[in-house]
Short mmCIF file of C-alpha atoms in Angstrom, two decimals:
data_model
loop_
_atom_site.label_atom_id
_atom_site.label_comp_id
_atom_site.label_asym_id
_atom_site.label_seq_id
_atom_site.Cartn_x
_atom_site.Cartn_y
_atom_site.Cartn_z
CA MET A 264 17.22 16.26 4.99
CA ILE A 265 16.10 12.75 4.70
CA LYS A 266 12.80 11.95 6.50
CA SER A 267 11.65 8.44 7.57
CA MET A 268 7.82 7.82 7.04
CA THR A 269 7.81 6.80 10.74
CA GLY A 270 7.63 9.07 13.43
CA PHE A 271 5.56 9.95 16.62
CA GLY A 272 4.98 13.70 18.05
CA ARG A 273 2.75 14.65 20.92
CA CYS A 274 1.63 18.04 22.52
CA GLU A 275 -0.71 19.12 25.39
CA LYS A 276 -1.90 22.28 26.58
CA ILE A 277 -3.27 22.33 30.09
CA THR A 278 -5.05 25.58 31.69
CA SER A 279 -7.90 25.89 34.70
CA GLU A 280 -10.44 25.28 31.84
CA TYR A 281 -9.50 22.67 29.79
CA LYS A 282 -7.10 19.90 28.91
CA LEU A 283 -6.23 19.68 25.12
CA THR A 284 -3.61 16.82 23.94
CA ILE A 285 -2.71 15.82 20.42
CA GLU A 286 -0.80 12.80 19.25
CA VAL A 287 0.78 12.38 15.76
CA LYS A 288 2.22 9.29 14.54
CA SER A 289 2.81 7.63 11.23
CA VAL A 290 4.01 4.62 9.24
CA ASN A 291 4.83 3.65 5.88
CA HIS A 292 2.47 4.18 3.06
CA ARG A 293 2.50 4.81 -0.61
CA TYR A 294 0.70 8.14 -0.41
CA CYS A 295 0.01 10.59 1.98
CA ASP A 296 -3.08 8.99 3.92
CA ILE A 297 -4.25 11.07 6.87
CA ASN A 298 -6.93 10.04 9.37
CA ILE A 299 -8.03 12.53 12.16
CA LYS A 300 -9.95 11.28 15.10
CA LEU A 301 -11.56 14.59 16.50
CA PRO A 302 -14.22 15.47 19.42
CA LYS A 303 -17.39 16.06 17.59
CA LYS A 304 -17.08 20.05 19.00
CA PHE A 305 -13.98 20.20 16.64
CA ASN A 306 -15.48 18.66 13.22
CA ALA A 307 -15.76 22.08 11.77
CA PHE A 308 -11.75 22.19 12.01
CA GLU A 309 -10.87 18.93 10.32
CA GLY A 310 -9.81 20.45 6.87
CA LYS A 311 -7.48 23.13 8.37
CA LEU A 312 -5.97 20.60 10.64
CA ARG A 313 -5.48 18.14 7.56
CA ASN A 314 -3.92 21.30 5.72
CA MET A 315 -1.56 22.11 8.47
CA ILE A 316 -0.30 18.32 8.80
CA LYS A 317 0.71 18.47 5.06
CA GLU A 318 3.00 21.15 5.72
CA TYR A 319 5.25 18.58 7.83
CA ALA A 320 4.90 15.38 6.04
CA GLY A 321 4.28 14.20 2.39
CA ARG A 322 3.90 10.45 2.48
CA GLY A 323 2.84 7.98 5.05
CA LYS A 324 -0.35 6.50 6.76
CA ILE A 325 -0.57 9.35 9.45
CA ASP A 326 -2.98 9.18 12.37
CA VAL A 327 -3.88 12.13 14.31
CA PHE A 328 -5.77 11.69 17.79
CA VAL A 329 -7.37 14.75 19.32
CA SER A 330 -8.45 14.65 23.07
CA TYR A 331 -10.27 17.55 24.76
CA GLU A 332 -11.20 17.66 28.49
CA ASN A 333 -13.31 20.45 29.78
CA TYR A 334 -13.00 21.24 33.41
CA CYS A 335 -16.13 23.45 33.56
CA ASP A 336 -19.78 23.15 32.95
CA SER A 337 -20.16 26.36 31.27
CA GLU A 338 -20.18 24.79 27.79
CA LEU A 339 -23.78 22.38 28.77
CA HIS A 340 -27.06 23.88 29.49
CA VAL A 341 -30.61 22.33 30.28
CA ARG A 342 -33.10 23.19 27.41
CA TYR A 343 -36.88 22.47 28.28
CA HIS A 344 -39.06 21.71 25.36
CA GLU A 345 -42.23 23.29 26.08
CA SER A 346 -44.35 21.79 23.17
CA VAL A 347 -43.08 18.01 24.03
CA ALA A 348 -44.40 18.82 27.64
CA ALA A 349 -47.72 19.91 26.48
CA ASP A 350 -48.05 17.03 24.03
CA TYR A 351 -47.43 14.59 27.13
CA VAL A 352 -49.81 16.47 29.32
CA ASP A 353 -52.53 16.45 26.64
CA ALA A 354 -51.94 12.64 26.15
CA VAL A 355 -52.15 11.90 29.69
CA ARG A 356 -55.88 14.17 29.91
CA ARG A 357 -57.19 12.04 26.87
CA ALA A 358 -56.09 8.89 28.27
CA GLY A 359 -57.69 9.73 31.74
CA GLU A 360 -61.07 11.13 30.00
CA SER A 361 -61.01 7.75 27.63
CA PHE A 362 -60.73 5.29 30.59
CA GLY A 363 -61.85 7.26 33.69
CA LEU A 364 -58.34 6.98 35.50
CA GLU A 365 -57.38 9.79 37.86
CA GLN A 366 -55.15 12.30 36.52
CA GLY A 367 -51.88 12.88 38.35
CA LEU A 368 -48.98 13.86 36.52
CA SER A 369 -46.45 15.86 38.66
CA GLY A 370 -43.77 18.41 37.24
CA ALA A 371 -40.97 15.92 38.26
CA SER A 372 -42.53 13.21 36.33
CA LEU A 373 -43.05 15.11 33.31
CA ILE A 374 -39.43 16.36 32.95
CA ARG A 375 -38.22 12.94 33.25
CA LEU A 376 -40.14 11.84 30.07
CA PRO A 377 -38.32 11.52 26.84
CA GLU A 378 -37.20 14.46 25.25
CA VAL A 379 -38.98 16.93 27.51
CA ILE A 380 -35.37 18.27 28.66
CA THR A 381 -32.10 17.95 26.95
CA MET A 382 -28.31 18.69 28.00
CA GLU A 383 -27.15 20.84 24.96
CA GLU A 384 -23.73 22.21 24.17
CA GLN A 385 -23.12 25.67 23.75
CA PRO A 386 -21.83 26.74 20.00
CA VAL A 387 -18.14 26.56 19.84
CA ASP A 388 -16.35 29.78 19.91
CA THR A 389 -14.13 29.40 17.06
CA ASP A 390 -12.31 32.56 17.43
CA ARG A 391 -11.07 31.53 20.76
CA LEU A 392 -10.57 27.81 20.45
CA PHE A 393 -9.10 27.38 16.95
CA PRO A 394 -5.81 29.35 17.85
CA VAL A 395 -5.28 27.05 20.73
CA LEU A 396 -5.96 23.87 18.77
CA GLU A 397 -3.69 25.14 15.72
CA GLU A 398 -0.65 25.91 18.19
CA THR A 399 -1.15 22.56 20.02
CA LEU A 400 -1.13 20.49 16.54
CA ARG A 401 1.84 22.48 15.42
CA GLY A 402 3.73 21.60 18.58
CA ALA A 403 2.92 17.98 18.04
CA CYS A 404 3.77 18.07 14.43
CA ARG A 405 7.37 19.76 14.96
CA GLU A 406 8.10 16.94 17.53
CA PHE A 407 6.72 14.34 14.92
CA LEU A 408 8.93 15.96 12.13
CA ALA A 409 12.05 15.68 14.62
CA ALA A 410 11.53 12.18 15.21
CA ARG A 411 11.17 11.24 11.34
CA GLU A 412 14.39 13.46 10.60
CA THR A 413 16.39 11.42 13.00
CA GLU A 414 15.43 8.10 11.99
CA GLY A 415 15.77 9.39 8.43
CA GLU A 416 19.56 10.11 9.22
CA CYS A 417 19.94 6.62 10.70
CA LEU A 418 18.49 5.30 7.39
CA LYS A 419 20.95 7.48 5.20
CA LYS A 420 23.86 6.15 6.99
CA ASP A 421 22.92 2.84 6.71
CA ILE A 422 22.08 3.17 2.81
CA MET A 423 25.39 4.74 2.31
CA ALA A 424 27.39 1.93 4.10
CA LYS A 425 25.30 -0.69 1.97
CA LEU A 426 26.11 1.11 -1.18
CA ASP A 427 29.72 1.11 -0.34
CA TYR A 428 29.57 -2.53 0.04
CA VAL A 429 27.82 -2.91 -3.21
CA ASP A 430 30.44 -0.91 -5.16
CA ARG A 431 33.23 -3.01 -3.76
CA LEU A 432 30.99 -6.16 -5.00
CA VAL A 433 30.92 -4.37 -8.37
CA SER A 434 34.78 -4.45 -8.53
CA CYS A 435 34.79 -7.85 -7.55
CA VAL A 436 32.87 -8.56 -10.44
CA GLU A 437 34.70 -6.35 -12.79
CA LYS A 438 38.06 -7.95 -11.63
CA ARG A 439 36.92 -11.64 -11.88
CA SER A 440 35.57 -11.22 -15.35
CA PRO A 441 38.48 -11.19 -17.49
CA GLN A 442 39.95 -13.68 -15.24
CA VAL A 443 37.22 -16.20 -16.11
CA LEU A 444 37.53 -15.75 -19.77
CA ALA A 445 41.54 -16.27 -19.47
CA GLU A 446 40.82 -19.44 -17.62
CA TYR A 447 38.22 -20.68 -20.22
CA ARG A 448 40.92 -20.31 -22.96
CA ARG A 449 43.49 -22.28 -20.88
CA LYS A 450 40.53 -24.95 -20.29
CA ILE A 451 39.89 -25.33 -23.96
CA GLU A 452 43.50 -25.30 -25.06
CA ASN A 453 44.28 -28.35 -22.62
CA LYS A 454 41.29 -30.15 -23.58
CA VAL A 455 42.32 -29.95 -27.30
CA ALA A 456 45.69 -30.64 -26.30
CA GLU A 457 44.36 -33.89 -24.53
CA LEU A 458 42.55 -34.82 -27.59
CA LEU A 459 44.91 -34.10 -30.26
CA GLY A 460 48.08 -34.80 -28.69
CA ASP A 461 50.84 -32.67 -30.48
CA LYS A 462 48.80 -31.37 -33.24
CA GLN A 463 48.65 -27.40 -33.20
CA VAL A 464 45.14 -25.68 -32.38
CA ASP A 465 43.78 -23.72 -34.93
CA GLU A 466 44.14 -20.14 -33.49
CA ALA A 467 41.16 -19.04 -35.64
CA VAL A 468 38.77 -21.76 -34.43
CA LEU A 469 39.86 -21.04 -30.76
CA VAL A 470 39.61 -17.22 -31.16
CA THR A 471 36.08 -17.72 -32.48
CA GLU A 472 35.03 -20.03 -29.50
CA LEU A 473 36.29 -17.48 -27.15
CA THR A 474 34.70 -14.34 -28.64
CA ILE A 475 31.39 -16.34 -28.49
CA TYR A 476 31.87 -17.12 -24.83
CA ALA A 477 33.09 -13.62 -24.00
CA ASP A 478 29.85 -12.20 -25.41
CA LYS A 479 27.82 -14.88 -23.35
CA ILE A 480 29.69 -13.69 -20.01
CA CYS A 481 30.28 -10.30 -20.73
CA VAL A 482 28.83 -8.06 -17.78
CA ASP A 483 30.61 -4.62 -18.79
CA GLU A 484 27.28 -3.08 -19.57
CA GLU A 485 25.50 -4.24 -16.30
CA THR A 486 28.66 -2.91 -14.03
CA VAL A 487 28.58 0.49 -15.86
CA ARG A 488 24.94 0.76 -15.29
CA LEU A 489 25.33 -0.41 -11.45
CA ARG A 490 27.87 2.13 -10.71
CA SER A 491 25.84 4.78 -12.26
CA HIS A 492 22.59 3.75 -10.41
CA ILE A 493 24.76 3.58 -7.20
CA GLN A 494 26.25 7.18 -7.64
CA GLY A 495 22.50 8.32 -8.67
CA MET A 496 21.39 7.00 -5.12
CA ARG A 497 24.14 8.67 -3.29
CA ASN A 498 23.22 12.05 -5.02
CA ALA A 499 19.58 11.45 -4.20
CA LEU A 500 20.37 10.89 -0.51
CA GLY A 501 21.80 14.43 -0.45
CA LEU A 502 18.88 16.32 -1.77
CA ASP A 503 16.45 18.04 0.74
CA GLU A 504 12.99 16.44 -0.82
CA PRO A 505 10.97 13.50 -0.78
CA ILE A 506 13.05 10.90 -2.62
CA GLY A 507 11.46 7.52 -1.41
CA ARG A 508 9.98 6.74 -4.76
CA LYS A 509 13.13 8.03 -6.61
CA LEU A 510 15.27 5.55 -4.42
CA ASP A 511 12.92 2.76 -4.93
CA PHE A 512 13.05 3.14 -8.80
CA LEU A 513 16.78 3.11 -8.74
CA ALA A 514 17.00 -0.14 -6.42
CA GLN A 515 14.75 -1.96 -8.80
CA GLU A 516 17.08 -0.91 -11.56
CA MET A 517 20.07 -2.26 -9.72
CA ASN A 518 18.38 -5.51 -8.78
CA ARG A 519 17.68 -6.00 -12.37
CA GLU A 520 21.51 -5.94 -13.20
CA ALA A 521 22.23 -7.89 -10.52
CA ASN A 522 20.03 -10.33 -11.88
CA THR A 523 21.32 -10.13 -15.21
CA ILE A 524 24.80 -10.46 -13.74
CA LEU A 525 23.81 -14.01 -12.15
CA SER A 526 22.44 -15.29 -15.28
CA LYS A 527 25.69 -14.71 -17.13
CA ALA A 528 27.91 -15.83 -14.60
CA ASN A 529 29.46 -19.12 -15.59
CA ASP A 530 31.78 -19.16 -12.48
CA ASN A 531 31.38 -19.98 -9.02
CA ILE A 532 33.33 -16.78 -7.67
CA LEU A 533 30.94 -14.64 -10.05
CA SER A 534 27.82 -16.48 -8.87
CA ASP A 535 28.82 -15.91 -5.34
CA ASN A 536 29.29 -12.15 -6.16
CA ALA A 537 26.15 -11.85 -7.91
CA ILE A 538 24.05 -13.46 -5.25
CA ASP A 539 25.81 -11.12 -2.75
CA LEU A 540 24.82 -8.03 -4.58
CA LYS A 541 21.31 -9.20 -4.98
CA THR A 542 21.14 -9.55 -1.06
CA GLU A 543 22.65 -6.24 -0.26
CA ILE A 544 20.37 -4.59 -2.97
CA GLU A 545 17.54 -6.24 -1.49
CA LYS A 546 18.37 -4.66 2.24
CA ILE A 547 18.81 -1.40 0.77
CA ARG A 548 15.29 -1.59 -0.94
CA GLU A 549 13.67 -2.65 2.41
CA GLN A 550 15.50 0.47 4.04
CA ILE A 551 14.13 2.70 1.12
CA GLN A 552 10.52 1.79 2.05
CA ASN A 553 10.84 3.76 4.98
CA ILE A 554 11.86 6.87 3.43
CA GLU A 555 9.59 9.42 2.51
#
């Protein structure tokens, strides 16, 4: 199924102990660029989370936001640093002796001094926490993938409709091209008749002139290639794999052929058709930039 590179997914797990929320969103990008914002306690899991995300997306700028709220205080504890406190007590004693000051340092005053006590988190229980984190991430990724597939299907329908229009424009070019040559022949014959009067036109000279002109305006090669690229793009849209780069290449080639047709067009109708071709191909290419 065709996937867009734009998507969003969210999953939340709430228990009596915690609330875990994961959001995944992405926009267009040439490569797979994954940025994960984690609480500090989950940093050890970043590599595993990154690998999981790659199972769901091959391209795009993907941002992952992990939010964790702890509803209990069991993960924090107070740590008393006795050696630091001893240094403070010794420093107060020596200062008092040096300057003859009264020594009065209470326990409450002591623990308020920097680094005497600290609040520390208990080590993360990875065996308990990672399965929950994985389940939540996969839930968000499934929703994220579904959104990309839904938009991808819409992009496919739009591109297929535009390809049908491009195909019709190519048919118009193919139909008009011989008419341009016939009109040019009549134009030459009329001009020569106007200049020479009743004298017969040299057919060999006329054929030579028409051959040179036909070679200049011939777009058979370009229309054949355009139809080949159109069919190639339709076939690619039916594949169940990342096709964004392939489609972009085909769109570039289609645009190249349309440019050549426009440069050869010596006729207002052909020029209009070529301009319409370029415009529609550019619209297709813009849509392709959203496909994985």
